[in-house]
PDB file of C-alpha atoms in Angstrom:
ATOM      1  CA  MET A 176      -6.537  -6.075  -9.839  1.00 46.00           C
ATOM      2  CA  SER A 177      -9.805  -4.349  -8.916  1.00 49.00           C
ATOM      3  CA  LEU A 178     -12.211  -2.995 -11.537  1.00 57.00           C
ATOM      4  CA  LEU A 179     -11.425   0.598 -10.490  1.00 47.00           C
ATOM      5  CA  ARG A 180      -7.682  -0.004 -10.851  1.00 50.00           C
ATOM      6  CA  ARG A 181      -8.186  -1.570 -14.293  1.00 62.00           C
ATOM      7  CA  VAL A 182     -10.226   1.444 -15.401  1.00 61.00           C
ATOM      8  CA  ILE A 183      -7.591   3.881 -14.119  1.00 57.00           C
ATOM      9  CA  HIS A 184      -4.768   2.013 -15.835  1.00 61.00           C
ATOM     10  CA  ALA A 185      -6.758   1.924 -19.084  1.00 71.00           C
ATOM     11  CA  LEU A 186      -7.145   5.711 -19.204  1.00 72.00           C
ATOM     12  CA  PRO A 187      -4.710   7.651 -21.400  1.00 74.00           C
ATOM     13  CA  PRO A 188      -2.131   9.642 -19.384  1.00 68.00           C
ATOM     14  CA  TRP A 189      -3.450  13.027 -20.526  1.00 71.00           C
ATOM     15  CA  THR A 190      -6.686  12.427 -18.587  1.00 74.00           C
ATOM     16  CA  ALA A 191      -4.913  12.296 -15.222  1.00 66.00           C
ATOM     17  CA  PRO A 192      -4.510  16.029 -14.422  1.00 71.00           C
ATOM     18  CA  PRO A 193      -8.106  17.125 -15.182  1.00 79.00           C
ATOM     19  CA  LEU A 194      -9.581  14.093 -13.435  1.00 77.00           C
ATOM     20  CA  ARG A 195      -7.387  14.709 -10.400  1.00 75.00           C
ATOM     21  CA  ARG A 196      -8.393  18.383 -10.241  1.00 80.00           C
ATOM     22  CA  ALA A 197     -12.084  17.557 -10.517  1.00 84.00           C
ATOM     23  CA  TYR A 198     -11.873  14.851  -7.869  1.00 81.00           C
ATOM     24  CA  CYS A 199     -10.006  17.092  -5.423  1.00 86.00           C
ATOM     25  CA  ALA A 200     -12.389  20.003  -5.979  1.00 86.00           C
ATOM     26  CA  LEU A 201     -15.308  17.721  -5.141  1.00 86.00           C
ATOM     27  CA  GLN A 202     -13.628  16.300  -2.043  1.00 84.00           C
ATOM     28  CA  GLY A 203     -12.595  19.723  -0.736  1.00 90.00           C
ATOM     29  CA  ARG A 204     -16.062  21.282  -0.652  1.00 91.00           C
ATOM     30  CA  GLY A 205     -16.620  20.446   3.018  1.00 92.00           C
ATOM     31  CA  ASP A 206     -13.168  21.401   4.324  1.00 95.00           C
ATOM     32  CA  ALA A 207     -14.185  24.639   6.052  1.00 94.00           C
ATOM     33  CA  ALA A 208     -17.025  22.935   7.902  1.00 95.00           C
ATOM     34  CA  TRP A 209     -14.721  20.072   8.940  1.00 95.00           C
ATOM     35  CA  VAL A 210     -12.101  22.454  10.354  1.00 94.00           C
ATOM     36  CA  ALA A 211     -14.788  24.410  12.216  1.00 95.00           C
ATOM     37  CA  ARG A 212     -16.237  21.209  13.656  1.00 96.00           C
ATOM     38  CA  THR A 213     -12.967  19.566  14.710  1.00 95.00           C
ATOM     39  CA  GLY A 214     -10.785  22.576  15.506  1.00 92.00           C
ATOM     40  CA  CYS A 215      -7.876  20.919  13.676  1.00 91.00           C
ATOM     41  CA  ASP A 216      -5.509  23.503  12.223  1.00 88.00           C
ATOM     42  CA  PHE A 217      -3.441  21.209   9.993  1.00 94.00           C
ATOM     43  CA  LEU A 218      -5.791  20.313   7.111  1.00 96.00           C
ATOM     44  CA  PRO A 219      -4.225  21.251   3.758  1.00 96.00           C
ATOM     45  CA  PRO A 220      -6.276  21.649   0.561  1.00 95.00           C
ATOM     46  CA  ALA A 221      -7.596  18.452  -1.009  1.00 94.00           C
ATOM     47  CA  ALA A 222      -5.156  18.738  -3.917  1.00 90.00           C
ATOM     48  CA  LEU A 223      -2.282  18.469  -1.422  1.00 93.00           C
ATOM     49  CA  ARG A 224      -3.943  15.703   0.594  1.00 93.00           C
ATOM     50  CA  TYR A 225      -4.100  13.742  -2.649  1.00 86.00           C
ATOM     51  CA  HIS A 226      -0.297  13.767  -2.619  1.00 81.00           C
ATOM     52  CA  VAL A 227      -0.284  11.454   0.411  1.00 82.00           C
ATOM     53  CA  GLY A 228      -3.231   9.331  -0.667  1.00 80.00           C
ATOM     54  CA  SER A 229      -5.863  10.314   1.915  1.00 87.00           C
ATOM     55  CA  VAL A 230      -8.128  13.000   0.506  1.00 91.00           C
ATOM     56  CA  GLN A 231     -11.014  12.663   2.975  1.00 93.00           C
ATOM     57  CA  PRO A 232     -10.366  15.002   5.954  1.00 95.00           C
ATOM     58  CA  ASP A 233     -11.204  12.363   8.568  1.00 95.00           C
ATOM     59  CA  ASP A 234      -8.866   9.873   6.892  1.00 95.00           C
ATOM     60  CA  TYR A 235      -6.088  12.430   6.612  1.00 96.00           C
ATOM     61  CA  ALA A 236      -6.234  13.267  10.323  1.00 96.00           C
ATOM     62  CA  ARG A 237      -6.727   9.683  11.485  1.00 97.00           C
ATOM     63  CA  ILE A 238      -3.810   8.323   9.460  1.00 96.00           C
ATOM     64  CA  GLY A 239      -1.509  11.110  10.610  1.00 97.00           C
ATOM     65  CA  GLN A 240      -2.371  10.392  14.236  1.00 97.00           C
ATOM     66  CA  ARG A 241      -1.906   6.657  13.730  1.00 98.00           C
ATOM     67  CA  CYS A 242       1.483   7.197  12.074  1.00 98.00           C
ATOM     68  CA  ALA A 243       2.631   9.237  15.073  1.00 98.00           C
ATOM     69  CA  GLU A 244       1.412   6.552  17.467  1.00 98.00           C
ATOM     70  CA  ASP A 245       3.087   3.795  15.450  1.00 98.00           C
ATOM     71  CA  LEU A 246       6.335   5.755  15.422  1.00 98.00           C
ATOM     72  CA  GLU A 247       6.223   5.866  19.216  1.00 98.00           C
ATOM     73  CA  ARG A 248       5.552   2.114  19.349  1.00 98.00           C
ATOM     74  CA  ALA A 249       8.455   1.409  17.009  1.00 98.00           C
ATOM     75  CA  LEU A 250      10.806   3.482  19.153  1.00 98.00           C
ATOM     76  CA  GLY A 251       9.546   1.650  22.223  1.00 98.00           C
ATOM     77  CA  ALA A 252      10.562  -1.637  20.604  1.00 98.00           C
ATOM     78  CA  VAL A 253      14.205  -0.540  20.946  1.00 98.00           C
ATOM     79  CA  GLY A 254      13.807   1.060  24.358  1.00 98.00           C
ATOM     80  CA  ARG A 255      13.476   4.681  23.226  1.00 97.00           C
ATOM     81  CA  ASP A 256      10.760   7.332  23.315  1.00 96.00           C
ATOM     82  CA  LEU A 257      10.294  10.490  21.319  1.00 97.00           C
ATOM     83  CA  SER A 258      11.355  12.795  24.147  1.00 96.00           C
ATOM     84  CA  SER A 259      14.825  11.213  24.183  1.00 97.00           C
ATOM     85  CA  PHE A 260      15.741  12.737  20.804  1.00 98.00           C
ATOM     86  CA  GLU A 261      16.983  16.235  20.008  1.00 98.00           C
ATOM     87  CA  HIS A 262      16.213  16.732  16.301  1.00 98.00           C
ATOM     88  CA  ALA A 263      13.845  14.597  14.200  1.00 98.00           C
ATOM     89  CA  LEU A 264      13.442  14.559  10.414  1.00 98.00           C
ATOM     90  CA  ASP A 265      10.316  13.392   8.581  1.00 98.00           C
ATOM     91  CA  PHE A 266      11.693  12.400   5.160  1.00 98.00           C
ATOM     92  CA  GLY A 267       8.750  12.583   2.755  1.00 96.00           C
ATOM     93  CA  CYS A 268       6.639  14.656   5.146  1.00 97.00           C
ATOM     94  CA  GLY A 269       4.013  15.803   2.643  1.00 95.00           C
ATOM     95  CA  ALA A 270       2.150  18.725   4.214  1.00 96.00           C
ATOM     96  CA  GLY A 271       3.075  17.659   7.758  1.00 97.00           C
ATOM     97  CA  ARG A 272       0.372  15.032   8.327  1.00 96.00           C
ATOM     98  CA  THR A 273       2.439  13.074  10.872  1.00 97.00           C
ATOM     99  CA  LEU A 274       4.427  16.006  12.247  1.00 98.00           C
ATOM    100  CA  ALA A 275       1.183  17.720  13.269  1.00 97.00           C
ATOM    101  CA  TRP A 276       0.738  15.024  15.930  1.00 97.00           C
ATOM    102  CA  LEU A 277       4.313  15.291  17.220  1.00 98.00           C
ATOM    103  CA  ARG A 278       4.399  18.959  18.162  1.00 95.00           C
ATOM    104  CA  ASP A 279       5.501  19.677  21.718  1.00 92.00           C
ATOM    105  CA  ARG A 280       6.589  16.054  22.156  1.00 93.00           C
ATOM    106  CA  GLY A 281      10.289  16.731  22.734  1.00 91.00           C
ATOM    107  CA  PRO A 282      12.564  16.966  19.700  1.00 97.00           C
ATOM    108  CA  ARG A 283      12.945  19.853  17.296  1.00 98.00           C
ATOM    109  CA  LEU A 284      10.994  18.867  14.171  1.00 98.00           C
ATOM    110  CA  SER A 285      11.976  19.157  10.516  1.00 98.00           C
ATOM    111  CA  GLY A 286      10.284  17.870   7.379  1.00 98.00           C
ATOM    112  CA  THR A 287      11.346  17.566   3.773  1.00 98.00           C
ATOM    113  CA  ASP A 288       9.422  16.570   0.654  1.00 95.00           C
ATOM    114  CA  LEU A 289       9.780  16.892  -3.103  1.00 91.00           C
ATOM    115  CA  HIS A 290       6.274  18.385  -3.451  1.00 91.00           C
ATOM    116  CA  ALA A 291       6.892  22.138  -3.306  1.00 93.00           C
ATOM    117  CA  GLY A 292       3.181  22.911  -2.871  1.00 93.00           C
ATOM    118  CA  CYS A 293       2.975  20.789   0.272  1.00 95.00           C
ATOM    119  CA  ILE A 294       6.087  22.406   1.706  1.00 97.00           C
ATOM    120  CA  ASP A 295       4.882  25.933   0.911  1.00 97.00           C
ATOM    121  CA  TRP A 296       1.603  25.228   2.707  1.00 97.00           C
ATOM    122  CA  ALA A 297       3.332  23.651   5.711  1.00 97.00           C
ATOM    123  CA  ARG A 298       5.762  26.557   6.038  1.00 98.00           C
ATOM    124  CA  ALA A 299       2.857  29.007   6.079  1.00 97.00           C
ATOM    125  CA  ARG A 300       0.623  27.063   8.494  1.00 96.00           C
ATOM    126  CA  LEU A 301       2.721  24.788  10.717  1.00 97.00           C
ATOM    127  CA  GLY A 302       5.105  27.029  12.580  1.00 96.00           C
ATOM    128  CA  PHE A 303       6.114  24.335  15.089  1.00 97.00           C
ATOM    129  CA  ALA A 304       8.409  22.651  12.504  1.00 98.00           C
ATOM    130  CA  GLU A 305      10.939  23.649   9.840  1.00 98.00           C
ATOM    131  CA  PHE A 306      10.265  22.530   6.258  1.00 98.00           C
ATOM    132  CA  ARG A 307      12.401  22.208   3.133  1.00 98.00           C
ATOM    133  CA  VAL A 308      11.954  20.994  -0.442  1.00 96.00           C
ATOM    134  CA  ASN A 309      14.127  18.149  -1.706  1.00 95.00           C
ATOM    135  CA  ARG A 310      14.750  16.882  -5.218  1.00 93.00           C
ATOM    136  CA  ALA A 311      13.924  13.388  -6.472  1.00 90.00           C
ATOM    137  CA  SER A 312      17.589  12.440  -5.990  1.00 93.00           C
ATOM    138  CA  PRO A 313      20.058  13.266  -3.187  1.00 97.00           C
ATOM    139  CA  PRO A 314      21.408  15.376  -1.630  1.00 98.00           C
ATOM    140  CA  LEU A 315      19.115  16.798   1.029  1.00 98.00           C
ATOM    141  CA  ASP A 316      19.564  20.395   2.072  1.00 97.00           C
ATOM    142  CA  TYR A 317      21.026  19.553   5.483  1.00 98.00           C
ATOM    143  CA  PRO A 318      24.587  19.346   6.824  1.00 98.00           C
ATOM    144  CA  ASP A 319      26.178  16.068   7.810  1.00 98.00           C
ATOM    145  CA  ALA A 320      25.029  14.542  11.108  1.00 98.00           C
ATOM    146  CA  SER A 321      22.026  16.867  11.523  1.00 98.00           C
ATOM    147  CA  PHE A 322      19.509  14.434  13.066  1.00 98.00           C
ATOM    148  CA  ASP A 323      19.379  11.818  15.780  1.00 98.00           C
ATOM    149  CA  LEU A 324      15.956  10.546  14.604  1.00 98.00           C
ATOM    150  CA  VAL A 325      14.821  10.067  11.002  1.00 98.00           C
ATOM    151  CA  PHE A 326      11.502   8.528  10.009  1.00 98.00           C
ATOM    152  CA  SER A 327      10.058   7.962   6.570  1.00 98.00           C
ATOM    153  CA  PHE A 328       6.627   6.510   5.865  1.00 97.00           C
ATOM    154  CA  SER A 329       5.397   5.445   2.412  1.00 95.00           C
ATOM    155  CA  VAL A 330       8.562   6.597   0.655  1.00 95.00           C
ATOM    156  CA  PHE A 331      10.721   3.503   0.258  1.00 97.00           C
ATOM    157  CA  THR A 332       7.492   1.795  -0.768  1.00 96.00           C
ATOM    158  CA  HIS A 333       7.769   3.720  -4.059  1.00 93.00           C
ATOM    159  CA  LEU A 334      11.499   3.697  -4.888  1.00 94.00           C
ATOM    160  CA  ASP A 335      13.356   1.331  -7.179  1.00 95.00           C
ATOM    161  CA  GLN A 336      16.529  -0.404  -6.041  1.00 95.00           C
ATOM    162  CA  ASP A 337      18.951   2.275  -7.266  1.00 95.00           C
ATOM    163  CA  ASP A 338      17.009   5.060  -5.549  1.00 94.00           C
ATOM    164  CA  GLN A 339      16.718   2.959  -2.381  1.00 95.00           C
ATOM    165  CA  ARG A 340      20.491   2.679  -2.124  1.00 96.00           C
ATOM    166  CA  ALA A 341      21.034   6.347  -2.955  1.00 96.00           C
ATOM    167  CA  TRP A 342      18.581   7.573  -0.334  1.00 97.00           C
ATOM    168  CA  LEU A 343      19.822   5.176   2.326  1.00 97.00           C
ATOM    169  CA  ALA A 344      23.313   6.586   1.823  1.00 97.00           C
ATOM    170  CA  GLU A 345      21.942  10.118   2.077  1.00 98.00           C
ATOM    171  CA  LEU A 346      19.958   9.393   5.229  1.00 98.00           C
ATOM    172  CA  ARG A 347      23.133   7.952   6.706  1.00 98.00           C
ATOM    173  CA  ARG A 348      24.968  11.183   5.839  1.00 98.00           C
ATOM    174  CA  VAL A 349      22.450  13.443   7.596  1.00 98.00           C
ATOM    175  CA  SER A 350      22.160  11.117  10.617  1.00 98.00           C
ATOM    176  CA  ARG A 351      24.358  11.429  13.664  1.00 98.00           C
ATOM    177  CA  PRO A 352      26.359   8.455  14.938  1.00 97.00           C
ATOM    178  CA  GLY A 353      23.929   6.380  17.001  1.00 97.00           C
ATOM    179  CA  ALA A 354      20.863   7.935  15.324  1.00 98.00           C
ATOM    180  CA  VAL A 355      17.669   5.892  15.022  1.00 98.00           C
ATOM    181  CA  LEU A 356      15.775   5.528  11.738  1.00 98.00           C
ATOM    182  CA  VAL A 357      12.225   4.181  11.306  1.00 98.00           C
ATOM    183  CA  LEU A 358      11.312   3.289   7.709  1.00 98.00           C
ATOM    184  CA  SER A 359       8.241   1.605   6.241  1.00 98.00           C
ATOM    185  CA  THR A 360       7.932  -0.957   3.452  1.00 98.00           C
ATOM    186  CA  HIS A 361       5.319  -2.945   1.586  1.00 98.00           C
ATOM    187  CA  GLY A 362       5.799  -6.380   3.109  1.00 98.00           C
ATOM    188  CA  PRO A 363       4.226  -9.768   2.347  1.00 96.00           C
ATOM    189  CA  THR A 364       0.757  -8.694   3.530  1.00 95.00           C
ATOM    190  CA  CYS A 365       0.686  -5.912   0.894  1.00 97.00           C
ATOM    191  CA  THR A 366       1.025  -8.207  -2.108  1.00 96.00           C
ATOM    192  CA  LYS A 367      -2.585  -9.271  -2.763  1.00 94.00           C
ATOM    193  CA  ASP A 368      -2.719  -7.412  -6.107  1.00 91.00           C
ATOM    194  CA  LEU A 369       0.464  -9.028  -7.456  1.00 96.00           C
ATOM    195  CA  SER A 370       0.253 -11.594 -10.225  1.00 96.00           C
ATOM    196  CA  PRO A 371       1.633 -15.103  -9.644  1.00 96.00           C
ATOM    197  CA  ALA A 372       4.696 -14.196 -11.724  1.00 97.00           C
ATOM    198  CA  GLU A 373       5.260 -11.044  -9.703  1.00 97.00           C
ATOM    199  CA  ARG A 374       4.941 -12.952  -6.435  1.00 97.00           C
ATOM    200  CA  ALA A 375       7.468 -15.481  -7.698  1.00 97.00           C
ATOM    201  CA  ALA A 376       9.894 -12.697  -8.605  1.00 98.00           C
ATOM    202  CA  LEU A 377       9.515 -11.172  -5.151  1.00 98.00           C
ATOM    203  CA  GLU A 378      10.148 -14.513  -3.482  1.00 97.00           C
ATOM    204  CA  ALA A 379      13.189 -15.153  -5.665  1.00 98.00           C
ATOM    205  CA  HIS A 380      14.856 -11.772  -5.216  1.00 97.00           C
ATOM    206  CA  GLY A 381      13.401 -10.395  -1.968  1.00 98.00           C
ATOM    207  CA  PHE A 382      12.581  -7.075  -3.643  1.00 98.00           C
ATOM    208  CA  LEU A 383      10.256  -6.064  -6.447  1.00 98.00           C
ATOM    209  CA  ALA A 384       9.681  -2.612  -7.968  1.00 96.00           C
ATOM    210  CA  LEU A 385       6.820  -2.241 -10.450  1.00 94.00           C
ATOM    211  CA  PRO A 386       6.380   0.961 -12.492  1.00 89.00           C
ATOM    212  CA  ALA A 387       3.071   2.491 -11.430  1.00 82.00           C
ATOM    213  CA  ARG A 388       0.632   5.201 -12.401  1.00 66.00           C
ATOM    214  CA  GLY A 389       0.220   5.501  -8.644  1.00 56.00           C
ATOM    215  CA  LEU A 390      -0.621   9.130  -7.927  1.00 54.00           C
ATOM    216  CA  TRP A 391      -1.875   9.762 -11.466  1.00 47.00           C
ATOM    217  CA  GLY A 392       1.172  11.531 -12.813  1.00 49.00           C
ATOM    218  CA  VAL A 393       2.121  13.541  -9.736  1.00 52.00           C
ATOM    219  CA  PHE A 394       5.618  11.990  -9.830  1.00 65.00           C
ATOM    220  CA  GLU A 395       8.014  10.558 -12.350  1.00 73.00           C
ATOM    221  CA  ARG A 396      10.040   7.458 -11.399  1.00 81.00           C
ATOM    222  CA  TYR A 397       7.162   6.283  -9.230  1.00 87.00           C
ATOM    223  CA  PHE A 398       7.025   2.578  -8.366  1.00 93.00           C
ATOM    224  CA  ASN A 399       5.084   0.229  -6.160  1.00 93.00           C
ATOM    225  CA  SER A 400       7.911  -1.530  -4.346  1.00 97.00           C
ATOM    226  CA  TYR A 401       7.784  -4.627  -2.152  1.00 98.00           C
ATOM    227  CA  HIS A 402      10.346  -5.871   0.383  1.00 98.00           C
ATOM    228  CA  LEU A 403      10.983  -9.141   2.156  1.00 98.00           C
ATOM    229  CA  GLU A 404      12.773  -8.956   5.495  1.00 98.00           C
ATOM    230  CA  ALA A 405      15.799 -10.962   4.322  1.00 98.00           C
ATOM    231  CA  TRP A 406      16.445  -8.417   1.548  1.00 98.00           C
ATOM    232  CA  VAL A 407      16.087  -5.524   3.977  1.00 98.00           C
ATOM    233  CA  ARG A 408      18.534  -7.156   6.374  1.00 97.00           C
ATOM    234  CA  ARG A 409      21.053  -7.691   3.589  1.00 96.00           C
ATOM    235  CA  VAL A 410      20.772  -4.441   1.606  1.00 96.00           C
ATOM    236  CA  TRP A 411      19.755  -1.918   4.254  1.00 97.00           C
ATOM    237  CA  GLY A 412      22.187  -3.664   6.589  1.00 95.00           C
ATOM    238  CA  GLU A 413      25.006  -2.332   4.415  1.00 93.00           C
ATOM    239  CA  SER A 414      24.226   1.172   5.730  1.00 93.00           C
ATOM    240  CA  PHE A 415      22.588   0.629   9.134  1.00 97.00           C
ATOM    241  CA  ILE A 416      22.230  -1.852  11.977  1.00 97.00           C
ATOM    242  CA  LEU A 417      18.755  -3.400  11.941  1.00 98.00           C
ATOM    243  CA  ARG A 418      17.396  -3.253  15.491  1.00 98.00           C
ATOM    244  CA  ALA A 419      13.758  -4.304  15.033  1.00 98.00           C
ATOM    245  CA  ALA A 420      11.392  -5.558  12.336  1.00 98.00           C
ATOM    246  CA  LEU A 421       7.691  -4.900  12.956  1.00 98.00           C
ATOM    247  CA  PRO A 422       5.362  -6.639  10.477  1.00 98.00           C
ATOM    248  CA  ARG A 423       2.316  -4.446   9.754  1.00 98.00           C
ATOM    249  CA  GLY A 424       3.715  -1.935  12.223  1.00 98.00           C
ATOM    250  CA  LEU A 425       2.399   1.100  10.336  1.00 98.00           C
ATOM    251  CA  ASN A 426      -1.378   1.526  10.207  1.00 96.00           C
ATOM    252  CA  ASP A 427      -1.669  -2.269  10.487  1.00 97.00           C
ATOM    253  CA  HIS A 428      -0.582  -2.368   6.841  1.00 96.00           C
ATOM    254  CA  GLN A 429       3.035  -1.533   6.008  1.00 98.00           C
ATOM    255  CA  ASP A 430       5.996  -3.138   7.765  1.00 98.00           C
ATOM    256  CA  LEU A 431       8.258  -0.980   9.927  1.00 98.00           C
ATOM    257  CA  TYR A 432      11.997  -1.354  10.391  1.00 98.00           C
ATOM    258  CA  VAL A 433      13.948   0.334  13.165  1.00 98.00           C
ATOM    259  CA  LEU A 434      17.580   0.923  12.272  1.00 98.00           C
ATOM    260  CA  GLU A 435      20.564   2.514  13.943  1.00 98.00           C
ATOM    261  CA  ARG A 436      23.468   4.378  12.431  1.00 97.00           C
ATOM    262  CA  ASP A 437      26.644   2.841  13.794  1.00 92.00           C
ATOM    263  CA  ARG A 438      28.845   4.987  15.957  1.00 81.00           C
TER     264      ARG A 438
END
C-alpha cells in the first residue's frame, strides 16, 4: 500500500468530508478557464467529478472519451456497433462522463446513478440523454425490457457478492431479450495492492470484496472488488451468456465482459 493510501486510511472518518470539500474547491478553481479553452460543455463541478475519481478536468474528459471508445471496441468484439442499438443505459453514469461522448451516435441514451447531485447536474446540462436516480439496491426506475444495450463501468468493481447478484438480476429485468451488456471488473492486473493473503483468497474463490474507504465516505457498502474470469463465467453466467472477455479492455486497466441476455 502506498504512503498516501496509508495516511488516508489512518485518518479518522470525521476528517473525510472537510478534506474532500477543501480538495475539490482547490481543484475546481480553473474550471471556467478550462471550459473556455476547450469548448467542452460537459464538465461538472469538482465535487461531482470526485464521485467518479477523476477530479482534474483533462482527466475527466480524457477518461470519458476513452470509455466511449472502449465501449465501441467491446461491441465490435461481438460484431455490433453503437448505431445498431435503439436504447442504451449507462448504469452508474455519474454526471454523464461517458454519455457525453456518445451523443448523436445512434441509440436513445439514458443514465442512472445513486448520486442525486450528479443526476441533478446532468439533467440540467445534458439534454441529449434522460437521467434518473437509483437507490443502492434494486429496483431501477424502468419497466421490464426497456433497453437493448446496458453498460456499466467501475460499478461492479465496488459491489460485494450479494449486491453483484442482485444487480445482475435487475439488469436482466430491464434488458430486452437479446440485449447486450458490457460490464467492467478489477481483474488480475488490478491486484498489485493486495496482500499475499488477499491474493490467495482471490485465487481460491475467484472473487474478493474488501471493505474500503474508497471515495472517503461518499458511499456506504463500498468495496474494492476483484474478479477472475472463471468466477465471472460461473456466477454471471447464471444470468447472461458470456460472449467476450477483454482483459484490460477499459482504459487499459479494468477488464471488460460482453454479455447477452438470452432470448
